[in-house]
Amino acid sequence: MTTIGGLVFLLAMVFGGYMIAGGKFGIILKSLPYEMMMIGGAAIGAFVMGNSMHSVKHTLGGFGKIIKGERFHKHEYVDLLSLLYWFVRLAQTKGAMALEAHIEKPSESPAFQKFPKIMADKIALAMICDYLRMVGMNADDPHQIEDIMSKELKKVREEEMHVAHTFQTTADALPALGIVAAVLGVIKTMASIDSPPAVLGGMIGGALVGTFLGILLAYGVMGPMATRLNGVILEDCKYYEVIRAVLVAHLHGNAPQVAVEAGRKTAPTHSMPSFAELEEALQNLQIG
């Protein structure tokens, strides 16, 4: 909601200041549809040209992330740490083979059913199941597992960041596309050079609307949206870092309580549950 609020405030200040200064909206409103068609259409066309259909669909989902913000908050981190604690404790007390029933069919696992949001997250579910499966296959070298997990997390982060980079690339192109629209307006004006000054003034003003829109959309809309999306993606990726931290700590031979503490410390500061909050959640944990 802060993104929408910021956008409304931005538009109110820009156009409010223009109106207070005595500006007239007539020329802007008259030119706006055509200039938006040229600038917006060119930006969309360039975006489609430079990306695969998968990237196009992925980018459209970025708008939802910008509006909704970070997906994971303190209670999601408590749930994740609770589930991981249960798994590493089970592996420590009953052996890695005891995990098989849960990781092979997570939809039937009472542990995963206890936390439906984790089960609905394809990345988190795959990471937990895949790496616990590797543990069951005696791939118990913590350094090797950590290296593999780090590479996967890097891949996930880069794939998600592609959307933010696309937003920023579009923002960088918009001022130039605004100039393209403005030049077309000047060409149109020059073709009517024998018109009265009042008519020519209106046509030149309409051409300048293109430059104005290109700059406003670039630095006032798309640029901030790219920055916001970049922050949301980096924040969400820390959720998966918690999985890595807990499983690696477990493979190093630490007790379950120590392993989840390592994961808790990896969570973002403002979403990190306190030691007491996590301890209470673990004491009240009931699965099966």
Coordinates of C-alpha atoms in Angstrom, one line a residue:
M1 CA 0.0 0.0 0.0
T2 CA 2.9 2.4 0.5
T3 CA 3.7 2.1 -3.2
I4 CA 0.2 3.3 -4.1
G5 CA 0.2 6.0 -1.5
G6 CA 3.6 7.2 -2.7
L7 CA 2.3 7.3 -6.4
V8 CA -0.8 9.2 -5.4
F9 CA 1.3 11.7 -3.4
L10 CA 3.7 12.1 -6.3
L11 CA 1.0 12.8 -8.9
A12 CA -0.7 15.2 -6.5
M13 CA 2.4 17.2 -5.9
V14 CA 3.4 17.4 -9.6
F15 CA 0.0 18.3 -11.0
G16 CA -1.0 20.2 -8.0
G17 CA 2.1 22.4 -8.3
Y18 CA 1.4 22.9 -12.0
M19 CA -2.2 23.9 -11.3
I20 CA -1.3 26.3 -8.5
A21 CA 1.3 27.9 -10.8
G22 CA -1.5 28.7 -13.2
G23 CA -1.0 25.8 -15.7
K24 CA -3.9 24.7 -17.8
F25 CA -4.8 21.1 -18.1
G26 CA -6.5 21.3 -21.4
I27 CA -3.4 20.8 -23.6
I28 CA -2.2 17.9 -21.3
L29 CA -5.6 16.1 -21.3
K30 CA -5.9 16.6 -25.1
S31 CA -2.4 15.2 -25.8
L32 CA -2.3 12.6 -23.0
P33 CA -4.0 9.6 -24.8
Y34 CA -1.9 9.9 -28.0
E35 CA 1.4 10.5 -26.1
M36 CA 0.7 7.6 -23.8
M37 CA -0.1 5.4 -26.8
M38 CA 3.2 6.2 -28.4
I39 CA 5.4 6.1 -25.3
G40 CA 3.6 3.2 -23.5
G41 CA 3.2 1.2 -26.8
A42 CA 6.9 1.6 -27.7
A43 CA 8.0 0.6 -24.2
I44 CA 5.8 -2.5 -24.2
G45 CA 6.9 -3.4 -27.7
A46 CA 10.6 -3.0 -26.8
F47 CA 10.0 -5.1 -23.7
V48 CA 8.4 -7.9 -25.6
M49 CA 11.2 -7.8 -28.2
G50 CA 13.9 -8.2 -25.6
N51 CA 12.3 -11.0 -23.5
S52 CA 11.1 -14.5 -23.9
M53 CA 7.4 -15.3 -23.2
H54 CA 8.4 -16.9 -19.9
S55 CA 10.1 -13.7 -18.9
V56 CA 7.1 -11.6 -20.0
K57 CA 4.7 -13.7 -17.8
H58 CA 7.2 -13.6 -14.9
T59 CA 7.5 -9.8 -15.2
L60 CA 3.7 -9.3 -15.0
G61 CA 3.8 -11.1 -11.7
G62 CA 6.2 -8.5 -10.5
F63 CA 3.5 -5.9 -10.3
G64 CA 1.7 -8.0 -7.6
K65 CA 4.9 -8.2 -5.6
I66 CA 5.3 -4.4 -5.7
I67 CA 1.8 -3.9 -4.4
K68 CA 1.8 -6.7 -1.8
G69 CA 5.4 -6.3 -0.6
E70 CA 7.3 -8.9 1.2
R71 CA 5.6 -12.3 1.4
F72 CA 7.2 -13.5 4.7
H73 CA 6.8 -12.0 8.1
K74 CA 7.6 -13.0 11.6
H75 CA 5.0 -15.7 11.9
E76 CA 6.1 -17.3 8.6
Y77 CA 9.6 -17.5 9.9
V78 CA 8.4 -19.0 13.2
D79 CA 6.5 -21.7 11.2
L80 CA 9.5 -22.4 9.0
L81 CA 11.9 -22.8 11.9
S82 CA 9.4 -24.9 13.7
L83 CA 9.0 -27.3 10.8
L84 CA 12.8 -27.5 10.3
Y85 CA 13.3 -28.1 14.0
W86 CA 10.9 -31.0 13.8
F87 CA 12.7 -32.5 10.8
V88 CA 16.2 -32.3 12.2
R89 CA 15.1 -33.6 15.6
L90 CA 13.4 -36.5 13.8
A91 CA 16.6 -37.2 11.8
Q92 CA 18.8 -37.0 14.9
T93 CA 16.6 -39.3 17.1
K94 CA 15.3 -41.8 14.5
G95 CA 17.8 -41.5 11.7
A96 CA 17.7 -39.9 8.3
M97 CA 15.5 -42.8 6.9
A98 CA 12.7 -41.6 9.2
L99 CA 12.3 -38.5 6.9
E100 CA 11.6 -40.5 3.8
A101 CA 7.8 -40.8 4.4
H102 CA 7.6 -37.0 4.7
I103 CA 9.8 -35.9 1.9
E104 CA 8.7 -38.4 -0.8
K105 CA 5.0 -37.5 -0.4
P106 CA 4.9 -34.1 1.3
S107 CA 1.2 -33.7 0.6
E108 CA 0.5 -36.7 2.8
S109 CA 2.9 -35.6 5.5
P110 CA 1.3 -34.4 8.8
A111 CA 4.4 -32.2 9.3
F112 CA 3.9 -30.3 6.0
Q113 CA 0.1 -30.3 6.4
K114 CA 0.6 -28.4 9.7
F115 CA 2.1 -25.6 7.6
P116 CA 0.1 -25.2 4.4
K117 CA 1.9 -22.0 3.4
I118 CA 5.2 -23.7 3.3
M119 CA 3.8 -26.6 1.3
A120 CA 2.3 -24.1 -1.2
D121 CA 5.8 -22.4 -1.7
K122 CA 7.3 -24.5 -4.5
I123 CA 10.9 -23.3 -3.8
A124 CA 10.8 -23.8 -0.1
L125 CA 9.1 -27.2 -0.4
A126 CA 11.6 -28.4 -3.1
M127 CA 14.6 -27.2 -1.0
I128 CA 13.5 -28.9 2.1
C129 CA 12.6 -32.2 0.5
D130 CA 15.6 -32.3 -1.9
Y131 CA 18.3 -31.6 0.7
L132 CA 16.8 -33.8 3.3
R133 CA 16.7 -36.5 0.6
M134 CA 20.4 -36.0 0.0
V135 CA 21.0 -36.4 3.7
G136 CA 19.2 -39.7 3.5
M137 CA 21.5 -40.8 0.7
N138 CA 24.5 -40.3 3.0
A139 CA 25.5 -37.0 1.3
D140 CA 26.5 -35.8 4.7
D141 CA 29.4 -33.5 3.9
P142 CA 28.2 -30.2 5.2
H143 CA 30.6 -28.1 3.1
Q144 CA 29.4 -29.9 -0.1
I145 CA 25.8 -29.4 0.8
E146 CA 26.3 -25.8 1.7
D147 CA 28.0 -25.1 -1.6
I148 CA 25.2 -26.7 -3.6
M149 CA 22.6 -24.9 -1.7
S150 CA 24.4 -21.6 -2.1
K151 CA 24.5 -22.1 -5.8
E152 CA 20.8 -22.9 -6.0
L153 CA 19.9 -19.8 -3.9
K154 CA 22.1 -17.7 -6.2
K155 CA 20.2 -19.1 -9.2
V156 CA 16.8 -18.4 -7.6
R157 CA 17.9 -14.9 -6.7
E158 CA 19.2 -14.1 -10.2
E159 CA 16.0 -15.5 -11.8
E160 CA 13.8 -13.4 -9.6
M161 CA 16.0 -10.3 -10.0
H162 CA 15.6 -10.5 -13.8
V163 CA 12.1 -8.9 -13.3
A164 CA 13.5 -6.0 -11.3
H165 CA 16.2 -5.5 -14.0
T166 CA 13.5 -5.5 -16.6
F167 CA 11.7 -2.7 -14.8
Q168 CA 14.8 -0.7 -14.5
T169 CA 15.7 -1.2 -18.2
T170 CA 12.2 0.1 -19.1
A171 CA 12.7 3.1 -16.8
D172 CA 16.0 3.9 -18.5
A173 CA 14.3 3.8 -21.9
L174 CA 11.3 5.9 -21.2
P175 CA 13.0 9.4 -21.3
A176 CA 14.3 8.6 -24.8
L177 CA 10.9 7.3 -25.9
G178 CA 9.4 10.5 -24.6
I179 CA 11.7 12.4 -26.8
V180 CA 10.6 10.2 -29.8
A181 CA 7.0 11.2 -29.1
A182 CA 8.0 14.9 -28.7
V183 CA 10.0 14.8 -32.0
L184 CA 6.9 13.4 -33.8
G185 CA 4.9 16.3 -32.3
V186 CA 7.5 18.8 -33.6
I187 CA 7.3 17.2 -37.1
K188 CA 3.5 17.6 -36.9
T189 CA 3.9 21.2 -35.9
M190 CA 6.3 22.0 -38.7
A191 CA 3.9 20.6 -41.2
S192 CA 1.4 23.3 -40.0
I193 CA 3.9 26.2 -39.8
D194 CA 1.5 28.5 -41.6
S195 CA -1.0 28.2 -38.8
P196 CA -1.7 31.1 -36.4
P197 CA 0.7 31.4 -33.4
A198 CA -2.1 30.3 -31.0
V199 CA -2.5 27.0 -32.9
L200 CA 1.2 26.5 -33.2
G201 CA 1.7 27.1 -29.4
G202 CA -0.9 24.4 -28.6
M203 CA 0.8 21.9 -31.0
I204 CA 4.2 22.6 -29.5
G205 CA 2.8 22.3 -26.0
G206 CA 1.3 18.9 -27.0
A207 CA 4.7 17.8 -28.3
L208 CA 6.4 18.7 -25.0
V209 CA 3.8 16.6 -23.1
G210 CA 5.6 13.6 -24.6
T211 CA 9.0 14.6 -23.1
F212 CA 7.3 15.4 -19.8
L213 CA 5.5 12.0 -19.7
G214 CA 8.7 10.0 -20.6
I215 CA 10.7 11.7 -17.8
L216 CA 7.8 11.4 -15.2
L217 CA 7.2 7.7 -16.0
A218 CA 10.9 6.9 -15.8
Y219 CA 12.0 8.6 -12.6
G220 CA 8.6 9.0 -10.9
V221 CA 7.0 5.6 -11.6
M222 CA 9.1 2.8 -13.2
G223 CA 12.4 3.6 -11.5
P224 CA 10.9 3.6 -7.9
M225 CA 8.9 0.5 -8.8
A226 CA 12.1 -1.3 -9.9
T227 CA 13.8 -0.3 -6.6
R228 CA 10.8 -1.5 -4.6
L229 CA 10.7 -4.8 -6.4
N230 CA 14.5 -5.3 -5.9
G231 CA 14.0 -4.8 -2.2
V232 CA 11.1 -7.2 -2.0
I233 CA 12.9 -10.0 -3.9
L234 CA 16.0 -9.7 -1.7
E235 CA 13.8 -9.8 1.4
D236 CA 11.9 -12.9 0.2
C237 CA 15.2 -14.7 -0.7
K238 CA 16.3 -14.5 2.9
Y239 CA 13.4 -16.9 3.8
Y240 CA 15.3 -19.6 1.8
E241 CA 18.6 -18.7 3.4
V242 CA 17.0 -19.8 6.7
I243 CA 16.5 -23.3 5.3
R244 CA 20.2 -23.4 4.2
A245 CA 21.4 -22.2 7.6
V246 CA 19.4 -24.8 9.6
L247 CA 20.2 -27.8 7.4
V248 CA 23.9 -26.9 7.2
A249 CA 24.1 -26.5 11.0
H250 CA 22.4 -29.8 11.4
L251 CA 24.9 -31.5 9.1
H252 CA 27.7 -30.0 11.1
G253 CA 26.4 -32.1 14.0
N254 CA 24.7 -29.4 16.1
A255 CA 21.7 -30.1 18.2
P256 CA 18.3 -29.3 16.7
Q257 CA 18.0 -26.2 19.1
V258 CA 21.3 -24.9 17.9
A259 CA 20.5 -25.6 14.2
V260 CA 17.3 -23.6 14.4
E261 CA 19.0 -20.8 16.3
A262 CA 21.5 -20.5 13.4
G263 CA 18.5 -20.2 11.1
R264 CA 16.8 -17.7 13.3
K265 CA 19.8 -15.4 13.2
T266 CA 19.6 -15.5 9.4
A267 CA 16.1 -14.0 9.2
P268 CA 15.7 -10.3 8.5
T269 CA 16.0 -8.2 11.7
H270 CA 12.5 -6.8 11.6
S271 CA 11.0 -10.3 10.9
M272 CA 13.2 -12.3 13.2
P273 CA 11.4 -13.9 16.1
S274 CA 13.0 -13.5 19.5
F275 CA 14.6 -16.5 21.2
A276 CA 11.7 -16.6 23.7
E277 CA 9.1 -16.5 20.9
L278 CA 10.7 -19.3 19.0
E279 CA 11.2 -21.3 22.1
E280 CA 7.5 -21.0 23.0
A281 CA 6.5 -22.1 19.5
L282 CA 8.8 -25.1 19.6
Q283 CA 7.4 -26.2 23.0
N284 CA 3.9 -25.9 21.7
L285 CA 4.6 -27.7 18.4
Q286 CA 2.4 -30.7 17.9
I287 CA 2.6 -32.7 14.7
G288 CA 0.7 -35.9 14.0

